[in-house]
GROMACS .gro file of C-alpha atoms in nm:
model
  426
    1MET     CA    1  10.201 -16.945  -3.125
    2SER     CA    2  10.022 -16.967  -3.394
    3THR     CA    3   9.614 -17.024  -3.409
    4ARG     CA    4   9.578 -17.282  -3.702
    5GLN     CA    5   9.570 -17.603  -3.548
    6PHE     CA    6   9.508 -17.975  -3.724
    7ALA     CA    7   9.285 -18.169  -3.512
    8LEU     CA    8   9.219 -18.548  -3.588
    9VAL     CA    9   8.888 -18.695  -3.459
   10ASP     CA   10   8.896 -19.082  -3.451
   11ALA     CA   11   8.586 -19.270  -3.366
   12ASN     CA   12   8.621 -19.523  -3.102
   13SER     CA   13   8.627 -19.894  -3.203
   14PHE     CA   14   8.441 -19.771  -3.445
   15TYR     CA   15   8.288 -20.111  -3.581
   16VAL     CA   16   8.128 -20.232  -3.238
   17SER     CA   17   8.048 -19.882  -3.182
   18CYS     CA   18   7.848 -19.903  -3.492
   19GLU     CA   19   7.687 -20.236  -3.355
   20ARG     CA   20   7.641 -20.080  -3.013
   21VAL     CA   21   7.399 -19.797  -3.148
   22PHE     CA   22   7.155 -19.956  -3.195
   23ASP     CA   23   7.202 -20.256  -2.966
   24PRO     CA   24   7.215 -20.146  -2.638
   25SER     CA   25   7.286 -20.502  -2.487
   26LEU     CA   26   7.659 -20.527  -2.659
   27GLU     CA   27   7.723 -20.199  -2.394
   28GLY     CA   28   8.007 -20.341  -2.141
   29VAL     CA   29   8.026 -20.712  -2.270
   30PRO     CA   30   8.323 -20.803  -2.489
   31VAL     CA   31   8.261 -20.793  -2.881
   32VAL     CA   32   8.443 -20.859  -3.184
   33VAL     CA   33   8.360 -20.791  -3.551
   34LEU     CA   34   8.464 -21.031  -3.776
   35SER     CA   35   8.642 -20.961  -4.150
   36ASN     CA   36   8.464 -21.112  -4.495
   37ASN     CA   37   8.334 -21.494  -4.460
   38ASP     CA   38   8.343 -21.428  -4.051
   39GLY     CA   39   8.713 -21.500  -4.081
   40CYS     CA   40   8.893 -21.311  -3.852
   41ALA     CA   41   8.858 -21.024  -3.574
   42VAL     CA   42   8.913 -20.698  -3.723
   43ALA     CA   43   8.755 -20.476  -3.495
   44ARG     CA   44   8.768 -20.535  -3.077
   45SER     CA   45   8.580 -20.334  -2.802
   46PRO     CA   46   8.780 -20.282  -2.443
   47GLU     CA   47   8.655 -20.557  -2.295
   48ALA     CA   48   8.761 -20.802  -2.627
   49LYS     CA   49   9.124 -20.629  -2.588
   50ALA     CA   50   9.139 -20.690  -2.249
   51LEU     CA   51   9.086 -21.049  -2.256
   52GLY     CA   52   9.370 -21.072  -2.508
   53ILE     CA   53   9.240 -21.094  -2.828
   54GLN     CA   54   9.478 -20.994  -3.094
   55MET     CA   55   9.381 -20.784  -3.390
   56GLY     CA   56   9.327 -21.078  -3.709
   57GLU     CA   57   9.280 -21.353  -3.461
   58PRO     CA   58   9.082 -21.604  -3.642
   59TRP     CA   59   8.710 -21.678  -3.539
   60PHE     CA   60   8.787 -22.060  -3.529
   61LYS     CA   61   9.032 -22.046  -3.237
   62LEU     CA   62   8.788 -21.788  -3.024
   63ALA     CA   63   8.476 -21.991  -3.065
   64PRO     CA   64   8.559 -22.280  -2.804
   65ARG     CA   65   8.624 -22.031  -2.516
   66ALA     CA   66   8.320 -21.737  -2.636
   67LYS     CA   67   8.052 -21.856  -2.405
   68GLU     CA   68   8.330 -21.844  -2.108
   69TRP     CA   69   8.432 -21.513  -2.169
   70GLY     CA   70   8.074 -21.385  -2.267
   71LEU     CA   71   8.209 -21.290  -2.647
   72ILE     CA   72   7.989 -21.166  -2.885
   73GLN     CA   73   8.064 -21.174  -3.232
   74ARG     CA   74   7.905 -20.965  -3.565
   75SER     CA   75   7.953 -21.006  -3.889
   76SER     CA   76   8.109 -20.744  -4.060
   77ASN     CA   77   7.795 -20.486  -4.183
   78TYR     CA   78   7.919 -20.290  -4.443
   79GLU     CA   79   7.623 -20.102  -4.491
   80LEU     CA   80   7.558 -19.992  -4.141
   81TYR     CA   81   7.892 -19.870  -4.123
   82GLY     CA   82   7.969 -19.688  -4.419
   83ASP     CA   83   7.602 -19.479  -4.327
   84LEU     CA   84   7.704 -19.413  -3.993
   85SER     CA   85   8.068 -19.273  -4.114
   86SER     CA   86   7.858 -19.072  -4.364
   87ARG     CA   87   7.642 -18.897  -4.097
   88PHE     CA   88   7.962 -18.858  -3.882
   89MET     CA   89   8.198 -18.688  -4.142
   90THR     CA   90   7.898 -18.477  -4.251
   91LEU     CA   91   7.854 -18.334  -3.898
   92LEU     CA   92   8.251 -18.300  -3.855
   93GLY     CA   93   8.231 -18.065  -4.202
   94ARG     CA   94   8.028 -17.819  -4.002
   95TYR     CA   95   8.288 -17.743  -3.751
   96SER     CA   96   8.571 -17.667  -4.013
   97TYR     CA   97   8.625 -17.462  -4.373
   98ARG     CA   98   8.853 -17.751  -4.450
   99GLN     CA   99   8.844 -18.144  -4.395
  100GLU     CA  100   9.041 -18.458  -4.492
  101VAL     CA  101   8.810 -18.783  -4.446
  102TYR     CA  102   9.108 -18.985  -4.379
  103SER     CA  103   8.929 -19.315  -4.333
  104VAL     CA  104   8.571 -19.449  -4.270
  105ASP     CA  105   8.647 -19.338  -3.876
  106GLU     CA  106   8.903 -19.047  -3.899
  107SER     CA  107   8.889 -18.712  -4.026
  108PHE     CA  108   9.112 -18.457  -4.012
  109LEU     CA  109   9.022 -18.096  -3.950
  110ILE     CA  110   9.191 -17.734  -3.967
  111LEU     CA  111   9.096 -17.530  -3.654
  112ASP     CA  112   9.167 -17.191  -3.577
  113GLY     CA  113   9.146 -17.015  -3.231
  114PRO     CA  114   9.389 -16.994  -2.905
  115PRO     CA  115   9.425 -17.316  -2.695
  116GLU     CA  116   9.124 -17.298  -2.471
  117GLU     CA  117   8.906 -17.222  -2.776
  118LEU     CA  118   8.986 -17.580  -2.977
  119VAL     CA  119   8.923 -17.775  -2.667
  120ALA     CA  120   8.603 -17.622  -2.590
  121THR     CA  121   8.506 -17.705  -2.988
  122GLY     CA  122   8.655 -18.044  -2.925
  123ARG     CA  123   8.452 -18.135  -2.624
  124ASP     CA  124   8.152 -17.972  -2.864
  125ILE     CA  125   8.270 -18.205  -3.141
  126ARG     CA  126   8.227 -18.542  -2.896
  127PHE     CA  127   7.910 -18.407  -2.771
  128THR     CA  128   7.743 -18.325  -3.106
  129VAL     CA  129   7.864 -18.680  -3.264
  130ALA     CA  130   7.754 -18.882  -2.932
  131ARG     CA  131   7.389 -18.691  -2.922
  132ASN     CA  132   7.322 -18.734  -3.350
  133THR     CA  133   7.486 -19.056  -3.426
  134GLY     CA  134   7.593 -19.246  -3.071
  135LEU     CA  135   7.922 -19.282  -3.168
  136PRO     CA  136   8.226 -19.207  -2.897
  137VAL     CA  137   8.493 -19.038  -3.032
  138CYS     CA  138   8.813 -18.882  -2.931
  139VAL     CA  139   8.975 -18.542  -3.047
  140GLY     CA  140   9.351 -18.461  -3.079
  141ILE     CA  141   9.496 -18.107  -3.193
  142GLY     CA  142   9.844 -18.018  -3.286
  143PRO     CA  143  10.037 -17.791  -3.512
  144THR     CA  144  10.093 -18.083  -3.763
  145LYS     CA  145   9.893 -18.338  -3.870
  146THR     CA  146  10.156 -18.626  -3.731
  147LEU     CA  147  10.128 -18.405  -3.393
  148ALA     CA  148   9.732 -18.441  -3.429
  149LYS     CA  149   9.738 -18.806  -3.431
  150PHE     CA  150   9.981 -18.793  -3.152
  151ALA     CA  151   9.739 -18.600  -2.910
  152ASN     CA  152   9.441 -18.843  -3.036
  153ARG     CA  153   9.643 -19.110  -2.877
  154ILE     CA  154   9.732 -18.948  -2.573
  155ALA     CA  155   9.336 -18.875  -2.527
  156LYS     CA  156   9.263 -19.172  -2.611
  157GLN     CA  157   9.519 -19.337  -2.357
  158ASN     CA  158   9.397 -19.075  -2.063
  159PRO     CA  159   9.036 -19.095  -1.945
  160TRP     CA  160   9.077 -18.743  -1.752
  161MET     CA  161   9.146 -18.554  -2.045
  162ASP     CA  162   8.751 -18.649  -2.129
  163GLY     CA  163   8.827 -18.715  -2.488
  164VAL     CA  164   9.001 -18.439  -2.630
  165CYS     CA  165   9.400 -18.346  -2.605
  166ASP     CA  166   9.580 -18.044  -2.749
  167LEU     CA  167   9.903 -18.039  -2.716
  168ASP     CA  168   9.918 -17.650  -2.647
  169THR     CA  169   9.779 -17.718  -2.296
  170MET     CA  170  10.012 -17.966  -2.190
  171PRO     CA  171  10.340 -17.866  -2.045
  172ALA     CA  172  10.621 -17.939  -2.255
  173THR     CA  173  10.784 -18.167  -1.990
  174GLN     CA  174  10.500 -18.378  -1.975
  175VAL     CA  175  10.446 -18.383  -2.370
  176GLU     CA  176  10.886 -18.492  -2.370
  177ALA     CA  177  10.775 -18.748  -2.117
  178ILE     CA  178  10.542 -18.911  -2.286
  179MET     CA  179  10.725 -18.909  -2.624
  180GLY     CA  180  11.031 -19.073  -2.443
  181ARG     CA  181  10.792 -19.354  -2.328
  182VAL     CA  182  10.618 -19.418  -2.638
  183PRO     CA  183  10.789 -19.671  -2.910
  184VAL     CA  184  10.864 -19.533  -3.242
  185THR     CA  185  10.609 -19.758  -3.407
  186GLY     CA  186  10.382 -19.614  -3.218
  187ILE     CA  187  10.325 -19.260  -3.425
  188TRP     CA  188  10.205 -19.234  -3.742
  189GLY     CA  189  10.323 -19.379  -4.050
  190ILE     CA  190  10.577 -19.606  -3.865
  191ALA     CA  191  10.498 -19.974  -3.903
  192GLY     CA  192  10.724 -20.285  -3.753
  193ARG     CA  193  10.942 -20.327  -4.057
  194LEU     CA  194  11.073 -19.975  -4.064
  195GLY     CA  195  11.067 -19.977  -3.677
  196LYS     CA  196  11.341 -20.248  -3.720
  197ARG     CA  197  11.565 -20.028  -3.919
  198LEU     CA  198  11.537 -19.750  -3.716
  199ASN     CA  199  11.594 -19.923  -3.431
  200ALA     CA  200  11.979 -20.038  -3.573
  201LEU     CA  201  11.999 -19.656  -3.619
  202GLY     CA  202  11.939 -19.611  -3.219
  203ILE     CA  203  11.613 -19.456  -3.292
  204PHE     CA  204  11.342 -19.661  -3.033
  205THR     CA  205  11.137 -19.372  -2.906
  206ILE     CA  206  10.928 -19.084  -3.086
  207LYS     CA  207  11.153 -18.858  -2.891
  208ASP     CA  208  11.428 -19.026  -3.074
  209LEU     CA  209  11.294 -19.013  -3.388
  210ARG     CA  210  11.188 -18.628  -3.314
  211ASP     CA  211  11.591 -18.507  -3.249
  212ALA     CA  212  11.695 -18.716  -3.536
  213ASP     CA  213  11.897 -18.560  -3.787
  214PRO     CA  214  11.676 -18.503  -4.094
  215VAL     CA  215  11.921 -18.539  -4.319
  216LEU     CA  216  12.062 -18.810  -4.215
  217ILE     CA  217  11.684 -19.002  -4.216
  218ARG     CA  218  11.635 -18.921  -4.547
  219LYS     CA  219  11.949 -19.010  -4.679
  220LYS     CA  220  11.884 -19.344  -4.478
  221PHE     CA  221  11.512 -19.393  -4.576
  222ASN     CA  222  11.316 -19.150  -4.811
  223VAL     CA  223  11.131 -18.808  -4.776
  224VAL     CA  224  10.818 -18.922  -4.636
  225VAL     CA  225  10.994 -19.034  -4.295
  226GLN     CA  226  11.190 -18.685  -4.329
  227ARG     CA  227  10.880 -18.541  -4.306
  228THR     CA  228  10.734 -18.720  -4.020
  229VAL     CA  229  11.062 -18.621  -3.807
  230LEU     CA  230  10.975 -18.235  -3.917
  231GLU     CA  231  10.612 -18.311  -3.837
  232LEU     CA  232  10.722 -18.407  -3.496
  233ARG     CA  233  10.912 -18.065  -3.437
  234GLY     CA  234  10.597 -17.893  -3.495
  235ILE     CA  235  10.684 -17.824  -3.857
  236PRO     CA  236  10.414 -17.881  -4.144
  237CYS     CA  237  10.508 -18.084  -4.395
  238ILE     CA  238  10.149 -18.248  -4.453
  239GLU     CA  239   9.887 -18.076  -4.570
  240LEU     CA  240   9.530 -18.194  -4.585
  241GLU     CA  241   9.393 -18.380  -4.902
  242THR     CA  242   8.998 -18.248  -4.961
  243THR     CA  243   8.906 -18.396  -5.242
  244ARG     CA  244   8.857 -18.748  -5.363
  245ALA     CA  245   8.993 -18.664  -5.680
  246ASP     CA  246   9.343 -18.698  -5.484
  247LYS     CA  247   9.256 -19.081  -5.516
  248LYS     CA  248   9.512 -19.250  -5.742
  249GLN     CA  249   9.293 -19.556  -5.747
  250THR     CA  250   8.930 -19.751  -5.676
  251ILE     CA  251   8.920 -20.121  -5.630
  252PHE     CA  252   8.669 -20.386  -5.574
  253SER     CA  253   8.755 -20.703  -5.447
  254ARG     CA  254   8.595 -20.972  -5.203
  255SER     CA  255   8.662 -21.343  -5.124
  256PHE     CA  256   8.371 -21.613  -5.187
  257SER     CA  257   8.159 -21.777  -4.953
  258THR     CA  258   8.191 -22.109  -5.158
  259PRO     CA  259   8.433 -22.149  -5.449
  260VAL     CA  260   8.311 -21.993  -5.812
  261THR     CA  261   8.410 -22.316  -6.099
  262SER     CA  262   8.214 -22.163  -6.374
  263VAL     CA  263   8.310 -21.936  -6.625
  264GLU     CA  264   8.000 -21.825  -6.639
  265GLU     CA  265   7.981 -21.737  -6.227
  266MET     CA  266   8.269 -21.531  -6.290
  267HIS     CA  267   8.144 -21.347  -6.547
  268GLN     CA  268   7.838 -21.276  -6.312
  269VAL     CA  269   8.120 -21.148  -6.011
  270LEU     CA  270   8.335 -20.951  -6.252
  271SER     CA  271   8.042 -20.767  -6.418
  272LEU     CA  272   7.896 -20.689  -6.034
  273TYR     CA  273   8.192 -20.578  -5.912
  274ALA     CA  274   8.276 -20.360  -6.262
  275GLN     CA  275   7.949 -20.216  -6.216
  276SER     CA  276   7.996 -20.172  -5.831
  277ALA     CA  277   8.377 -20.004  -5.932
  278ALA     CA  278   8.156 -19.773  -6.182
  279VAL     CA  279   7.914 -19.617  -5.892
  280ARG     CA  280   8.238 -19.526  -5.664
  281LEU     CA  281   8.371 -19.338  -5.978
  282ALA     CA  282   8.040 -19.159  -6.008
  283ARG     CA  283   8.014 -19.068  -5.659
  284ASP     CA  284   8.353 -18.930  -5.675
  285LYS     CA  285   8.325 -18.746  -6.016
  286GLN     CA  286   8.606 -18.935  -6.140
  287VAL     CA  287   8.688 -19.127  -6.455
  288ALA     CA  288   8.902 -19.444  -6.539
  289LYS     CA  289   9.188 -19.510  -6.794
  290ILE     CA  290   9.321 -19.830  -6.705
  291MET     CA  291   9.132 -20.182  -6.592
  292THR     CA  292   9.311 -20.467  -6.361
  293VAL     CA  293   9.080 -20.745  -6.373
  294PHE     CA  294   9.234 -21.079  -6.161
  295ALA     CA  295   9.134 -21.376  -5.976
  296GLY     CA  296   9.250 -21.660  -5.773
  297THR     CA  297   9.235 -21.971  -5.600
  298SER     CA  298   9.323 -22.026  -5.239
  299HIS     CA  299   9.691 -21.998  -5.156
  300PHE     CA  300   9.605 -22.366  -4.962
  301ASN     CA  301   9.440 -22.517  -5.237
  302GLU     CA  302   9.785 -22.688  -5.364
  303ARG     CA  303   9.618 -22.941  -5.633
  304ALA     CA  304   9.420 -22.688  -5.851
  305SER     CA  305   9.628 -22.322  -5.860
  306SER     CA  306   9.528 -22.043  -6.104
  307PHE     CA  307   9.608 -21.677  -6.072
  308PRO     CA  308   9.488 -21.496  -6.393
  309SER     CA  309   9.544 -21.086  -6.404
  310VAL     CA  310   9.488 -20.852  -6.711
  311THR     CA  311   9.547 -20.482  -6.732
  312VAL     CA  312   9.388 -20.320  -7.056
  313LYS     CA  313   9.351 -20.018  -7.150
  314LEU     CA  314   8.994 -19.836  -7.199
  315PRO     CA  315   8.932 -19.664  -7.531
  316THR     CA  316   8.865 -19.346  -7.356
  317ALA     CA  317   8.862 -19.235  -6.986
  318THR     CA  318   8.527 -19.339  -6.846
  319ALA     CA  319   8.285 -19.405  -6.573
  320ASP     CA  320   8.012 -19.608  -6.782
  321PRO     CA  321   7.911 -19.907  -6.608
  322VAL     CA  322   7.838 -20.062  -6.947
  323LEU     CA  323   8.145 -20.045  -7.053
  324LEU     CA  324   8.363 -20.131  -6.774
  325THR     CA  325   8.195 -20.429  -6.749
  326LYS     CA  326   8.251 -20.540  -7.113
  327ALA     CA  327   8.590 -20.504  -7.030
  328ALA     CA  328   8.571 -20.655  -6.710
  329VAL     CA  329   8.443 -20.973  -6.868
  330GLY     CA  330   8.608 -20.972  -7.190
  331ALA     CA  331   8.949 -20.928  -6.972
  332LEU     CA  332   8.979 -21.278  -6.840
  333ASP     CA  333   8.822 -21.445  -7.160
  334GLY     CA  334   9.069 -21.728  -7.232
  335GLU     CA  335   9.245 -21.684  -6.896
  336LEU     CA  336   9.010 -21.889  -6.674
  337ILE     CA  337   8.976 -22.234  -6.618
  338GLU     CA  338   8.682 -22.443  -6.617
  339GLY     CA  339   8.629 -22.640  -6.278
  340ILE     CA  340   8.888 -22.480  -6.096
  341PRO     CA  341   8.781 -22.343  -5.769
  342TYR     CA  342   8.797 -21.991  -5.752
  343ALA     CA  343   8.862 -21.806  -5.421
  344ARG     CA  344   8.800 -21.464  -5.461
  345ALA     CA  345   8.849 -21.195  -5.787
  346GLY     CA  346   8.850 -20.806  -5.820
  347VAL     CA  347   8.876 -20.491  -6.048
  348MET     CA  348   9.094 -20.264  -5.972
  349LEU     CA  349   9.060 -19.882  -6.165
  350THR     CA  350   9.385 -19.669  -6.204
  351GLY     CA  351   9.455 -19.358  -6.469
  352LEU     CA  352   9.180 -19.170  -6.220
  353SER     CA  353   9.097 -18.830  -6.305
  354PRO     CA  354   8.806 -18.586  -6.211
  355ALA     CA  355   8.520 -18.609  -6.468
  356GLY     CA  356   8.502 -18.344  -6.718
  357ALA     CA  357   8.887 -18.239  -6.691
  358GLU     CA  358   8.973 -18.291  -7.079
  359PRO     CA  359   8.773 -18.250  -7.351
  360THR     CA  360   8.588 -18.542  -7.522
  361PHE     CA  361   8.470 -18.514  -7.854
  362ASP     CA  362   8.108 -18.613  -7.898
  363GLU     CA  363   8.128 -18.914  -8.078
  364PHE     CA  364   8.311 -19.086  -7.813
  365VAL     CA  365   8.105 -19.000  -7.522
  366THR     CA  366   7.855 -19.316  -7.472
  367VAL     CA  367   7.503 -19.266  -7.454
  368HIS     CA  368   7.508 -19.426  -7.071
  369GLU     CA  369   7.785 -19.188  -6.996
  370ARG     CA  370   7.547 -18.897  -7.133
  371ARG     CA  371   7.280 -19.027  -6.951
  372GLU     CA  372   7.468 -19.044  -6.622
  373ILE     CA  373   7.367 -19.409  -6.553
  374GLY     CA  374   7.646 -19.468  -6.312
  375ASP     CA  375   7.545 -19.207  -6.103
  376LEU     CA  376   7.190 -19.318  -6.134
  377MET     CA  377   7.259 -19.684  -6.052
  378GLY     CA  378   7.447 -19.541  -5.740
  379ARG     CA  379   7.142 -19.370  -5.617
  380ILE     CA  380   6.917 -19.702  -5.672
  381LYS     CA  381   7.128 -19.887  -5.446
  382ASP     CA  382   7.154 -19.648  -5.202
  383LYS     CA  383   6.802 -19.591  -5.172
  384TYR     CA  384   6.673 -19.943  -5.238
  385GLY     CA  385   6.967 -20.177  -5.178
  386SER     CA  386   7.298 -20.303  -5.315
  387THR     CA  387   7.077 -20.551  -5.517
  388SER     CA  388   6.813 -20.324  -5.632
  389ILE     CA  389   6.973 -20.266  -5.898
  390GLY     CA  390   7.219 -20.419  -6.183
  391LEU     CA  391   7.325 -20.488  -6.567
  392GLY     CA  392   7.284 -20.796  -6.747
  393ALA     CA  393   7.486 -21.071  -6.537
  394ALA     CA  394   7.499 -20.858  -6.240
  395GLY     CA  395   7.071 -20.794  -6.249
  396MET     CA  396   7.032 -21.069  -5.967
  397LEU     CA  397   6.703 -21.128  -5.796
  398LYS     CA  398   6.859 -21.314  -5.466
  399PRO     CA  399   7.212 -21.332  -5.412
  400PRO     CA  400   7.437 -21.624  -5.556
  401ASP     CA  401   7.594 -21.849  -5.354
  402TRP     CA  402   7.934 -21.746  -5.375
  403THR     CA  403   7.885 -21.421  -5.218
  404MET     CA  404   8.037 -21.315  -4.890
  405SER     CA  405   7.911 -21.537  -4.572
  406ARG     CA  406   7.796 -21.376  -4.287
  407LYS     CA  407   7.586 -21.579  -4.063
  408HIS     CA  408   7.617 -21.314  -3.736
  409GLN     CA  409   7.565 -20.987  -3.934
  410SER     CA  410   7.313 -20.774  -3.745
  411PRO     CA  411   7.031 -20.554  -3.902
  412ARG     CA  412   7.107 -20.272  -4.192
  413TYR     CA  413   6.900 -20.057  -3.971
  414THR     CA  414   6.955 -19.719  -4.139
  415THR     CA  415   6.982 -19.832  -4.544
  416GLU     CA  416   6.698 -20.092  -4.568
  417TRP     CA  417   6.351 -20.015  -4.556
  418ALA     CA  418   6.285 -20.386  -4.409
  419GLU     CA  419   6.548 -20.350  -4.117
  420LEU     CA  420   6.453 -20.020  -3.969
  421PRO     CA  421   6.459 -20.066  -3.614
  422ILE     CA  422   6.083 -20.065  -3.450
  423VAL     CA  423   6.048 -19.835  -3.118
  424ARG     CA  424   5.793 -19.903  -2.870
  425ALA     CA  425   5.656 -19.639  -2.603
  426SER     CA  426   5.509 -19.821  -2.283
   0.00000   0.00000   0.00000
């Protein structure tokens, strides 16, 4: 038996758990965290799930019964969630020489050792994360990434495991029985539509997929699904992506709380988004060659429809916030219509590559890149807040009317000096 194992560490109901870290009154009560502009439920506590509240359910449908249920709502507090996620991932990095930050609340690790030792490591991870961040996590351990995901699911659904499941410590017959009960859509990478196509071939459970002919699966679907079959058999086919340089694109897009109706305001929006995208590039030590800029009206507004989208090739691969801002504002020149109520906009950067990977003549390196303005802006925003600095139209003294509405937002306890929690001793 190989001692090299994959571990998936996943924070439970991450957004809700972040809210509970600084507000213990939310423990044991139904809580939902809402999407942009307080639209839909994007995170639910176990108590909210027990009420039958579905992911994506609109708040206006839940609001009339909120008092009856004792349901508490919170606006998305991305600053808090992002900071706690960073602390969480930093802690996990202490346990492995290889780590993949898979999402804001999930991380894969490579662990070595016999099963009993790995279970002990999993329990230590849970204790350390809870002690240092207050977040509850579960740990799934298996010989492949897909099986580690599956083990994490088992750990979450079986409280007696105390949040840690290593498949090698379970009897093979028990693992077989669970695979035979869980629908095929319960495994990583198999969504609803793909699940229906698999059902048409008589594949209804995870066990059915594991036992399917991998050659036939590749012929009927693709190599990705074939890899899932092999991974379910314990054959590693999906390695860790341990660097952010693996990213193929970065995007900054938001819906507006109130429509943007003037070209001048849209220039302000695009300036802010381009600079935010530039900060992300600087943090990931990447540069971009291609920019796509888009805007759009509400799909429900039949009388005013406009969906301009323009892709431009940048003069050179860059992370310069000044150059990116000019490109974003100029891209939609002549495409925007004065008076049209735009509901959203975004800036997407593609053709990414590691900064410095390709030699560039000094003549093509802007003064802002040489001075690393993008990285500097990121560090200032981290220290003094997201609105503390901006270039040109994005240098706003106060948030404009179109910024995202978050009427039920909790304080940004860890990223804003004015909102730090206050502890009083009695």
